[in-house]
XYZ file of C-alpha atoms in Angstrom:
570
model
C 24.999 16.722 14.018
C 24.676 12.856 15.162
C 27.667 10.829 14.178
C 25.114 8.412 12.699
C 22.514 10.783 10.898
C 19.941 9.581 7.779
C 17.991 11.287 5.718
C 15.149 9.759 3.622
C 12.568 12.193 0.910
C 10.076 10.754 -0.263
C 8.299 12.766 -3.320
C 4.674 11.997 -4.586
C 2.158 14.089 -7.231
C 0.603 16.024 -3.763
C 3.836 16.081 -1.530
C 7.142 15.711 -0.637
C 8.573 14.691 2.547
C 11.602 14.593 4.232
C 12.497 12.498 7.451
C 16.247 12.800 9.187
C 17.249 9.801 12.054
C 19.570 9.701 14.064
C 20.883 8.040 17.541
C 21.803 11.215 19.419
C 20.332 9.800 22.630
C 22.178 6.291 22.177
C 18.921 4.917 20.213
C 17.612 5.903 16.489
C 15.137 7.938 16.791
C 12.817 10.225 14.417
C 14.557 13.507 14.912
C 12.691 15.805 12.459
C 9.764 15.445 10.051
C 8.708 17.892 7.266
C 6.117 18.027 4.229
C 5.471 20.261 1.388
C 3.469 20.470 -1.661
C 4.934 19.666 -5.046
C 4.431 21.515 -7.815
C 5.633 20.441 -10.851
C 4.060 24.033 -13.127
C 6.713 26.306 -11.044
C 9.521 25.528 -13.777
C 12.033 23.810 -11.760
C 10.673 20.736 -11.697
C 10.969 18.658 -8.222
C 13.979 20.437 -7.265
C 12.226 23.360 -5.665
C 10.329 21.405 -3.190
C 12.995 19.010 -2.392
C 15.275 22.345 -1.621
C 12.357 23.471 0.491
C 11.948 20.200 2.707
C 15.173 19.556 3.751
C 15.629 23.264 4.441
C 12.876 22.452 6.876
C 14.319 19.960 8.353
C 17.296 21.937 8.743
C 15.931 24.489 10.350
C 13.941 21.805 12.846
C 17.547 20.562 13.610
C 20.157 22.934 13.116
C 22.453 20.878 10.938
C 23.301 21.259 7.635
C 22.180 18.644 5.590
C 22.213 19.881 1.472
C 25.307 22.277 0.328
C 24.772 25.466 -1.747
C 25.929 23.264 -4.166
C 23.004 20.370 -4.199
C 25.819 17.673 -2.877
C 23.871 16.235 0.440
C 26.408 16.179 3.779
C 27.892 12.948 3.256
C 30.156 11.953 6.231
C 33.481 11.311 4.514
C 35.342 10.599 7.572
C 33.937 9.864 11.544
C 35.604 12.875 12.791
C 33.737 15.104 10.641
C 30.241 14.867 11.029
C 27.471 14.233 8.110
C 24.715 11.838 6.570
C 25.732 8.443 6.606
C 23.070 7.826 3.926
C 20.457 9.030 2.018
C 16.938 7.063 0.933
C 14.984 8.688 -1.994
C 11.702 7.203 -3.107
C 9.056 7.949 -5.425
C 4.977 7.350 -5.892
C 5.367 10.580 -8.851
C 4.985 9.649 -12.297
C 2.987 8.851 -15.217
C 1.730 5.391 -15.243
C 4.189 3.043 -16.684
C 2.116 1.754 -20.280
C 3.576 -1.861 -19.980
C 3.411 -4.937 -22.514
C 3.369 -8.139 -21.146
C 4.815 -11.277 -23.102
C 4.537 -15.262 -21.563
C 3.889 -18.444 -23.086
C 0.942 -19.676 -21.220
C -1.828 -18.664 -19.453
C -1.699 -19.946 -16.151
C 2.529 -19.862 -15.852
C 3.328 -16.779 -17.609
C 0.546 -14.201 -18.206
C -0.830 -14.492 -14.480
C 2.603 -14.117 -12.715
C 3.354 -11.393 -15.191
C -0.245 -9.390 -14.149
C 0.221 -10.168 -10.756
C 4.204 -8.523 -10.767
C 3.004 -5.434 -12.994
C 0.030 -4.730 -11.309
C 2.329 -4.267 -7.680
C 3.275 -0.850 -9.152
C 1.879 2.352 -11.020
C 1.262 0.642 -14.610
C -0.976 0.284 -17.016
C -0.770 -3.382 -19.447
C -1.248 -1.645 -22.544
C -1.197 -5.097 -24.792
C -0.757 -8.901 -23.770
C 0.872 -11.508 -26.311
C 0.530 -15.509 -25.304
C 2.601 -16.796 -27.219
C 0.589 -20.015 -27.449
C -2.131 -18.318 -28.879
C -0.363 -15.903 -30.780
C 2.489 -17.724 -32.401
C 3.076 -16.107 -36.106
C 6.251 -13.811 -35.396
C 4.810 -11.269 -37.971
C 1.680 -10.334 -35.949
C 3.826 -9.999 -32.852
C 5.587 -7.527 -34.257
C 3.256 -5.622 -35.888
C 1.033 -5.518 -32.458
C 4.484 -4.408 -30.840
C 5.265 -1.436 -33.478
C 1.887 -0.696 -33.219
C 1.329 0.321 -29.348
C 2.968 2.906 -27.276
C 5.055 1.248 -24.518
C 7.426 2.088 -21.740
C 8.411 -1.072 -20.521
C 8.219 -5.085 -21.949
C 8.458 -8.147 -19.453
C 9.330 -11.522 -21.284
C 8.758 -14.319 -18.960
C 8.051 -17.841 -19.977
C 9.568 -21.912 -19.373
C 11.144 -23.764 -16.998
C 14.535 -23.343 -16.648
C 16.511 -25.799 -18.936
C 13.052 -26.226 -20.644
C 11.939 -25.609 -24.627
C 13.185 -22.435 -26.329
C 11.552 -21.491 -29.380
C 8.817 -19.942 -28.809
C 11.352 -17.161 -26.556
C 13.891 -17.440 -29.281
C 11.436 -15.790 -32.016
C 10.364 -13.199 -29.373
C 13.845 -12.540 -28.349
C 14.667 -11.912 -32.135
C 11.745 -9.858 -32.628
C 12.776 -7.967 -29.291
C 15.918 -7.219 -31.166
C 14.002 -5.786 -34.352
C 12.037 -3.150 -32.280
C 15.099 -1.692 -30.156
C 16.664 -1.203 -33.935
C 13.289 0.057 -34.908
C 12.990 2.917 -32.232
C 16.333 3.664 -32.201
C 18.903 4.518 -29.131
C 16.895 7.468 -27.894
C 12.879 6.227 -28.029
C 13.336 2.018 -27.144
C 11.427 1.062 -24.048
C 12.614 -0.888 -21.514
C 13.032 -4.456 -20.985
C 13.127 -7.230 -18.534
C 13.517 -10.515 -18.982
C 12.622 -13.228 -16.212
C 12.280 -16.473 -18.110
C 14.142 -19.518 -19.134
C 17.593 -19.066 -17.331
C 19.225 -20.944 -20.311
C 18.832 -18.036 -22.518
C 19.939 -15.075 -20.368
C 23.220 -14.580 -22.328
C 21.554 -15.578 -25.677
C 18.955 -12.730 -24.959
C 21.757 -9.974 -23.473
C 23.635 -10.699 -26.732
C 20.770 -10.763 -29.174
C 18.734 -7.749 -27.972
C 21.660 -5.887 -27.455
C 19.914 -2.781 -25.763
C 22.550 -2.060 -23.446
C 21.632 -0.699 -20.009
C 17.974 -0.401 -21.655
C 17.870 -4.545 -21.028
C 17.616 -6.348 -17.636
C 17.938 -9.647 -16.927
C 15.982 -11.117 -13.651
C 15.797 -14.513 -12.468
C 13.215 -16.905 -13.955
C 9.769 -16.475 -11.562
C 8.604 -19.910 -12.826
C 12.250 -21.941 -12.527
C 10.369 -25.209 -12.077
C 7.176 -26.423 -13.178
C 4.448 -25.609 -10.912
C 7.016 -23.124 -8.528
C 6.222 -19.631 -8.825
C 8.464 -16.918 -7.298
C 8.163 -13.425 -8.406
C 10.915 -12.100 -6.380
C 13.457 -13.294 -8.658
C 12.113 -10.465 -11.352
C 12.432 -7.832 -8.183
C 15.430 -6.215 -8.626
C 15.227 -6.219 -13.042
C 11.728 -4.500 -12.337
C 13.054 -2.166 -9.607
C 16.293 -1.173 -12.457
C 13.832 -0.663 -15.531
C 11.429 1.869 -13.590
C 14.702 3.934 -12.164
C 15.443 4.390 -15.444
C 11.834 5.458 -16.438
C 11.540 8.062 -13.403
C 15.359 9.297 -14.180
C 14.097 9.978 -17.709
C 10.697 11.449 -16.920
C 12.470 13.757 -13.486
C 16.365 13.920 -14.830
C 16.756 16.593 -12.416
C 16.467 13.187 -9.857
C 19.853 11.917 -11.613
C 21.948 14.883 -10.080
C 20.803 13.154 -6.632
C 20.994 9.932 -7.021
C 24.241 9.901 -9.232
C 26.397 10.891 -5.568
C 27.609 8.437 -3.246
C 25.078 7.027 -0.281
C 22.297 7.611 -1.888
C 19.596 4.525 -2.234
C 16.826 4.620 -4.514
C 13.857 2.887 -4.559
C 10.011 3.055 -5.559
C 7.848 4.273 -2.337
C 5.381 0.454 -3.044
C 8.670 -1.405 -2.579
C 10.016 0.383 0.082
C 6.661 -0.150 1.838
C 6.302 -3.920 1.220
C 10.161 -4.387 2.365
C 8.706 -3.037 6.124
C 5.351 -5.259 6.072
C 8.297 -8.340 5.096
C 9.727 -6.928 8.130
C 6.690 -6.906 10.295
C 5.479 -10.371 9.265
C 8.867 -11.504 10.661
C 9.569 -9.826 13.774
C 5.858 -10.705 14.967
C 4.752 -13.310 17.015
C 1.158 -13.372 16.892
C 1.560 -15.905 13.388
C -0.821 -13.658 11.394
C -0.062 -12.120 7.944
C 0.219 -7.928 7.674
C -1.961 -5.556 5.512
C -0.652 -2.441 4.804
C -3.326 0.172 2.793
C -2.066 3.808 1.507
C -4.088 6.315 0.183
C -3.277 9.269 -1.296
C -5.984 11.472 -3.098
C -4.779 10.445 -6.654
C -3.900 6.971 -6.188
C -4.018 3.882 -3.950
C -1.815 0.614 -3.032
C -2.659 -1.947 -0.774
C 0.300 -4.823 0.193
C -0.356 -8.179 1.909
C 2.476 -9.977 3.255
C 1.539 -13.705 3.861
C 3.927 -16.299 4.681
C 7.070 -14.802 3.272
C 5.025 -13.894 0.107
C 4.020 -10.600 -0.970
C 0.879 -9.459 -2.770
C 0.015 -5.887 -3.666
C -1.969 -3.703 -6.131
C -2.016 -0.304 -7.318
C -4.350 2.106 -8.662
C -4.779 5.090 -9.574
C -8.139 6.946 -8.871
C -10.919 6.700 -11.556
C -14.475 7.668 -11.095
C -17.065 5.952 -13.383
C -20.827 4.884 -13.469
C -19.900 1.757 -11.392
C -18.211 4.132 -8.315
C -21.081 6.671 -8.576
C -23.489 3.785 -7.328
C -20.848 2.149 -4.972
C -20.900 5.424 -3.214
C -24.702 6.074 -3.256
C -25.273 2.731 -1.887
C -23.072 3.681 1.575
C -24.396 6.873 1.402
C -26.028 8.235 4.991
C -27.366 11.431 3.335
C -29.730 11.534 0.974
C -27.495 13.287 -1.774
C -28.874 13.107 -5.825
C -27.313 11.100 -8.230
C -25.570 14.669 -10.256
C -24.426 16.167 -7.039
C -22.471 12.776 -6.364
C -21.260 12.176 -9.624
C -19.817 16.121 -9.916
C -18.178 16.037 -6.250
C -16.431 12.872 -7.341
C -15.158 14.094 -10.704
C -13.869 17.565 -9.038
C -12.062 15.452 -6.659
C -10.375 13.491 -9.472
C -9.469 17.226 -11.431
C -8.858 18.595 -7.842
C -6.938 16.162 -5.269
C -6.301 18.480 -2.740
C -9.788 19.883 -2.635
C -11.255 19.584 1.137
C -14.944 18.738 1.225
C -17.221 21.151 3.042
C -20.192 20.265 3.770
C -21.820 17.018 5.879
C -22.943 15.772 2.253
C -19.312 16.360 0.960
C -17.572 14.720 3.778
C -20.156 11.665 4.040
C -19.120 11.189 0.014
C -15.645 11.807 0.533
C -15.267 8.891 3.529
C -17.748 6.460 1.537
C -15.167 6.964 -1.293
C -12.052 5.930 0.406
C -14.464 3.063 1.713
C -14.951 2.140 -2.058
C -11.701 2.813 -3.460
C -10.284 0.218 -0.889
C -12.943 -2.256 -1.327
C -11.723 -2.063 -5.158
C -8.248 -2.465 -3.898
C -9.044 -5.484 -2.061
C -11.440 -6.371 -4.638
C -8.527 -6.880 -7.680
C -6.124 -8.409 -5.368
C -8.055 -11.416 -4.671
C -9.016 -11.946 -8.658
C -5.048 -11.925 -8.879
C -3.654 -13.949 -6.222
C -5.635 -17.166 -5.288
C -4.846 -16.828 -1.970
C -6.063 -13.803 -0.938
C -9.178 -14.437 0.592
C -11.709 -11.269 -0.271
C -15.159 -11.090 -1.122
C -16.531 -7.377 -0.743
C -19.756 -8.842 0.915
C -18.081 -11.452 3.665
C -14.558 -9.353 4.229
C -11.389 -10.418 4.575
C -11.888 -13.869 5.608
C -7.606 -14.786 6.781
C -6.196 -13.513 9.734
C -4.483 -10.236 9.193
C -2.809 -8.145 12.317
C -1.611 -5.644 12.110
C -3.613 -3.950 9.609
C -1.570 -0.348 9.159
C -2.856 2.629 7.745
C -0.589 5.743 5.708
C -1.088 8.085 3.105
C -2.392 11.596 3.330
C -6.030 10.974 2.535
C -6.169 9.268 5.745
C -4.865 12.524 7.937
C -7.355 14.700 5.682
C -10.234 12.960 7.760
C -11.837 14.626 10.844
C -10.778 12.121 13.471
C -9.905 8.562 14.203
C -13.572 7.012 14.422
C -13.534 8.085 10.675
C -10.659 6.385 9.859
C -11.778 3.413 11.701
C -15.271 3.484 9.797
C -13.538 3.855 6.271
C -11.103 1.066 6.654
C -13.201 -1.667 8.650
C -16.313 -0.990 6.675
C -13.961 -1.347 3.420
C -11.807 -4.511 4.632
C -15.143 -6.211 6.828
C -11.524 -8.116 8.927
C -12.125 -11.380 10.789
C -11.357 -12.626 14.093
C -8.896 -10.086 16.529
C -7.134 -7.298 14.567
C -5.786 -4.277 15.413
C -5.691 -0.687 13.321
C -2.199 1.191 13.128
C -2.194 4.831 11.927
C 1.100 5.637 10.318
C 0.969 9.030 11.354
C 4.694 9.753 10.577
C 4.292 8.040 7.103
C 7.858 6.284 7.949
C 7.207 3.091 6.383
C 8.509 4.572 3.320
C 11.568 5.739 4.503
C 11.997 3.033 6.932
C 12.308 0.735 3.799
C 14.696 2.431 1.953
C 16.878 3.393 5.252
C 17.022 -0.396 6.309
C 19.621 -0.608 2.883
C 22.094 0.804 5.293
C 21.765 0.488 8.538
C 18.673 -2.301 9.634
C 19.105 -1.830 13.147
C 17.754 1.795 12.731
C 14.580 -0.025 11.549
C 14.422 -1.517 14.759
C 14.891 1.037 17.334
C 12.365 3.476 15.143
C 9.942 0.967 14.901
C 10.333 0.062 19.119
C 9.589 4.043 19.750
C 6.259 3.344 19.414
C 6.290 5.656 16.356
C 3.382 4.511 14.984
C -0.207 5.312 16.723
C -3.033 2.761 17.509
C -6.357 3.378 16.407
C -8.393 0.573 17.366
C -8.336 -3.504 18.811
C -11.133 -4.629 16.842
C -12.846 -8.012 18.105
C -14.999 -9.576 14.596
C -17.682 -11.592 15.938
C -18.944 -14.025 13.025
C -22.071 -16.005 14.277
C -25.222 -17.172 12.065
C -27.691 -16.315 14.654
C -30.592 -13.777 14.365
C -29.751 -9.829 15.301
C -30.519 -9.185 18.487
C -29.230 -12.153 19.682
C -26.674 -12.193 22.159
C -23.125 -13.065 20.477
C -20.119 -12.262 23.181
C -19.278 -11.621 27.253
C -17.092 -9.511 27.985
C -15.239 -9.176 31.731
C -13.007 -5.973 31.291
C -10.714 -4.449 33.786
C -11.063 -0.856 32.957
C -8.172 0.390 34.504
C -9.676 2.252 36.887
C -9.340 0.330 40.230
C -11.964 -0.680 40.575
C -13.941 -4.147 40.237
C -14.311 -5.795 36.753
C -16.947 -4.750 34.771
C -19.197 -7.349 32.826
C -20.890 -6.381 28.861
C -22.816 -8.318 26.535
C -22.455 -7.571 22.875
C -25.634 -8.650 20.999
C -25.593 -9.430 16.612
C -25.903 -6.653 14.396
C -23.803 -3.837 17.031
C -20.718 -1.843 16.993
C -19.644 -1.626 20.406
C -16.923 0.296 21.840
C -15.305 0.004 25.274
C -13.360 2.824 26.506
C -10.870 2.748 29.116
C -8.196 5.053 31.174
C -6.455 7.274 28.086
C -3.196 5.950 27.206
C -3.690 2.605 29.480
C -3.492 -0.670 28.107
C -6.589 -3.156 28.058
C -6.863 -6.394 29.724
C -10.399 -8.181 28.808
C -11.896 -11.458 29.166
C -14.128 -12.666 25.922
C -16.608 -15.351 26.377
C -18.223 -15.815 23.153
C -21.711 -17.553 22.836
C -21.040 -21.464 21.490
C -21.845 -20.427 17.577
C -19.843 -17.516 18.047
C -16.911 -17.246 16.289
C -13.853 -14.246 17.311
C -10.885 -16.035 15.581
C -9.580 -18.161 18.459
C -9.435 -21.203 16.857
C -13.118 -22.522 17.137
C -16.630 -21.494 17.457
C -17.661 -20.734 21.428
C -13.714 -20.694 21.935
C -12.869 -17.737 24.082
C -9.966 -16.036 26.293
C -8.047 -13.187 27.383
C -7.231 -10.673 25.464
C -4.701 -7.929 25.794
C -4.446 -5.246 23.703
C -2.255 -1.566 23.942
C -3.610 1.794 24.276
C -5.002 3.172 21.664
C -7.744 6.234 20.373
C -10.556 4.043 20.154
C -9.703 1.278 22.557
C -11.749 -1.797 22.150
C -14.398 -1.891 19.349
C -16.394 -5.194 18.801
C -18.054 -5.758 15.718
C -21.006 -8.058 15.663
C -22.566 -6.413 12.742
C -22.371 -9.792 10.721
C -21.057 -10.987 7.629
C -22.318 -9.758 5.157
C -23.441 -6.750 7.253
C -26.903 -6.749 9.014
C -28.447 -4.046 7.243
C -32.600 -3.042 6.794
C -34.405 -3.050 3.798
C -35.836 0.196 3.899
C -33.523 2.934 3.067
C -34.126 5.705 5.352
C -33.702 2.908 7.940
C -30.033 2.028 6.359
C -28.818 5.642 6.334
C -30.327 6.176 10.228
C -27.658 2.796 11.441
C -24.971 4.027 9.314
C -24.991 6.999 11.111
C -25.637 5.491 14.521
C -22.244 3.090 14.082
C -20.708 6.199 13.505
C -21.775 8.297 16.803
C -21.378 4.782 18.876
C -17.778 4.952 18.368
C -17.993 8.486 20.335
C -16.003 11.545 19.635
């Protein structure tokens, strides 16, 4: 084995996954990858699989990396090699049924959504305490709903206390109330002044956290502060729901964290490291749930959800459609793929359904993210109207699709991006593990990440012009790698263009937009060079407009849907 050797599972409701690094050849690399289904009905809860994907990866690598015992290889000593850590993360679970509790509105109860809503929860019951202030019917709505987890967040720091004092006492009511065994958790991220009091009064032991205030001045949010109380109560939650977890987690070098955070601690990364000034997107989907993360200027957005099919997706879906599939036979695919997750479609009509529901699903994603954070800029009809690049793709619904044009068509026709972006496939899924690793060693995070582990699937150029379709919107002058002289295109409003080049050669391509033409350079007509890596799909442009240019008629719709599709080629 490496002298420097990590291992990082991951476990989720479909899968669990196991990744080992290490810097045999001088550099961190990804030495071994390995996947298996988790079933929690066998009777030995997630222990089984986890046995099963490291044996995997043992058998990939010939070390030994989990005893007969279930203690992991730790390297005691640098003369005896072993794993110099271990990264566990989790996307398994119930949702967490969460109560939220703030003083205002617009400085308590909208931070509060916003910092739930980043993970796999469900608010359950709201109390303002403005609007709510009789201490009786607090408690009665508290004794009266089913909760995991409360988050009390409210004033200034240094600022007025009553109105947290009577919730604090009533906090201390319920814990006696449900006893040692049954009290939920709770986090408290408010006025710093009454940390102790609230330790002290609540008295609920390891059952209470304490997180920095995420409104410490008027007007200041930062929800950061409540990150590593949140990240504490929903351990506990998973240890209690999967104790067979605690026998790994309890041993030395082992780092927990949920997969979402893990995730969003690699986009922080990305945002950083880049030099292209753009914010990152990250989208994972995974048949029974999604979560989208948007890392702009040092802050980080995000949303989860967990799949749902209603009356309202039904007719998102049949509105994408290309086939002409009936209004039952949509609704009963939909609902077997909610009862069924792993369930492959068969058919053209299944699969056209199946991609036009990831399309939704993220739209819906994007969709709650901007009513949550002001400054996400989304509107399902004009796109994603900042400047996002990368834009990275993971999660296993994404390698259930056919090939990369249909991952392309899911996520651009779902996000609608502006100006020059490019799609990353994930293929590895090591963003997870990748955020949990970095704990111990950050310069593995670096090396992996410079192995070109992840896998380009498209530079997209987003032509935004108000001009008629039909119209000519962008020049191109493209050296096509093949010796030869430069070739010259014209993209015209309403296409999707793609321009292929040498496999596995990078792109070098001059854009001359038309003067209303906008491809996120800085100004309308404003154009340049552009130079973009190898990827699958090389250089798409898309001039289809925003919103898109689409005919009345509805034979007409179906018939381009399925020509964007085919013009992006095999």
């Amino acid at each position: 084995m490496s002298t420097s050797s990590y291992l990082s599972i991951d476990i989720s409701s479909m899968n669990t996954r196991a990744w080992l690094f290490n810097d045999q050849p001088g550099i961190y690399r990804l030495a071994a990858y390995s996947v298996t289904p988790t079933f929690l009905d066998s009777g030995s809860g997630l222990t089984a699989a986890i046995k099963r994907v490291i044996s995997e990866v043992e058998r990939k690598t010939d070390t030994e990396l989990l005893f007969a015992s279930g203690k992991f290889n730790i390297e005691t000593t640098h003369d005896i090699p072993g794993l110099r850590g271990v990264g566990l993360t989790t996307s398994i679970g119930r949702p967490i049924r969460v109560v939220l509790v703030g003083i205002s509105e617009k400085y308590s109860m909208e931070p509060l959504r916003r910092l739930a809503r980043f993970y796999n929860t469900e608010i359950v019951l709201e109390i303002n305490l403005q609007n709510e202030p009789n201490i009786a019917i607090q408690l009665e709505k508290l004794t009266n709903t089913a909760f995991d987890l409360l988050i009390l967040a409210g004033g200034v720091d240094g600022g007025p206390e009553m109105a947290l004092r009577a919730m604090i006492g009533n906090l201390r009511l319920l814990v006696q109330l449900r006893g040692a065994t049954n009290r939920p958790q709770i986090v408290y991220i408010g006025n710093q002044a009454l940390a102790d009091y609230t330790k002290m009064e609540i008295d609920a032991g390891g059952d209470l956290h304490i997180g920095g205030n995420i409104q410490p001045e008027s007007g200041r949010e930062d929800l950061s502060f409540a990150s590593v109380a949140i990240r504490e109560a929903i351990f506990q939650l998973r240890m209690k729901e999967f104790p067979e977890l605690q026998e790994l987690v309890s041993q030395p070098k082992v780092s927990f964290l949920p997969a979402e955070f893990a995730r969003a601690r690699m986009g922080h990364w990305l945002e950083q490291t880049q030099t292209n000034g753009k914010s990152v997107l990250q989208v994972h989907l995974e048949p029974d749930f999604a979560h989208v993360i948007a890392i702009k200027e040092g802050g980080r957005m995000g949303v989860w959800q967990n799949c749902v099919v209603d009356d309202e997706t039904v007719d998102a879906v049949l509105a994408q459609s290309d086939q002409p599939v009936q209004r039952e036979i949509a609704a009963a695919y939909l609902a077997n793929r909610t009862l069924h997750p792993d369930y492959m479609p068969m058919t053209i009509e299944e699969t056209s359904l199946e991609l036009i529901w990831m399309c939704v699903r993220i739209r819906n994603l994007l969709k709650e993210m901007a009513l949550l954070h002001d400054d996400f800029n989304y509107d399902d009809r004009l796109g994603l109207m900042d400047y996002f690049e990368p834009i990275l793709l993971s999660g296993s619904s994404f390698k259930r699709l056919p090939s990369a044009r249909h991952a392309f068509m899911v996520t651009q026709d779902a996000i609608l991006p502006h100006g020059i972006t490019t799609l990353v496939d994930d293929n590895y899924q090591v963003l997870t593990p990748l955020g949990v690793i970095a704990n111990f060693d950050p310069l593995l995070v670096t090396q992996v990440i410079d192995s070109d582990i992840f896998n380009g699937l498209a530079t997209i150029v987003n032509v935004d012009s108000p001009i008629a379709a039909g119209e000519k919107v962008l020049g191109l002058e493209m050296d096509e790698g093949y010796g030869g002289a430069r070739e010259h295109y014209q993209v015209y409003q309403s296409e999707l263009k793609r321009f292929e080049t040498v496999p596995g050669s990078d792109l070098r391509v001059y854009l001359s937009p038309e003067p209303d033409s906008d491809i996120g350079m800085g100004l309308r007509g404003l154009g340049g060079w552009l130079n973009a890596d190898a990827s699958d799909l090389d250089l798409v442009v898309d001039a289809r407009g925003r919103p898109l240019f689409l005919p009345a008629d509805e034979q007409a719709r179906r018939d381009l849907r399925r020509d964007w599709l085919w013009n992006l080629g095999a």
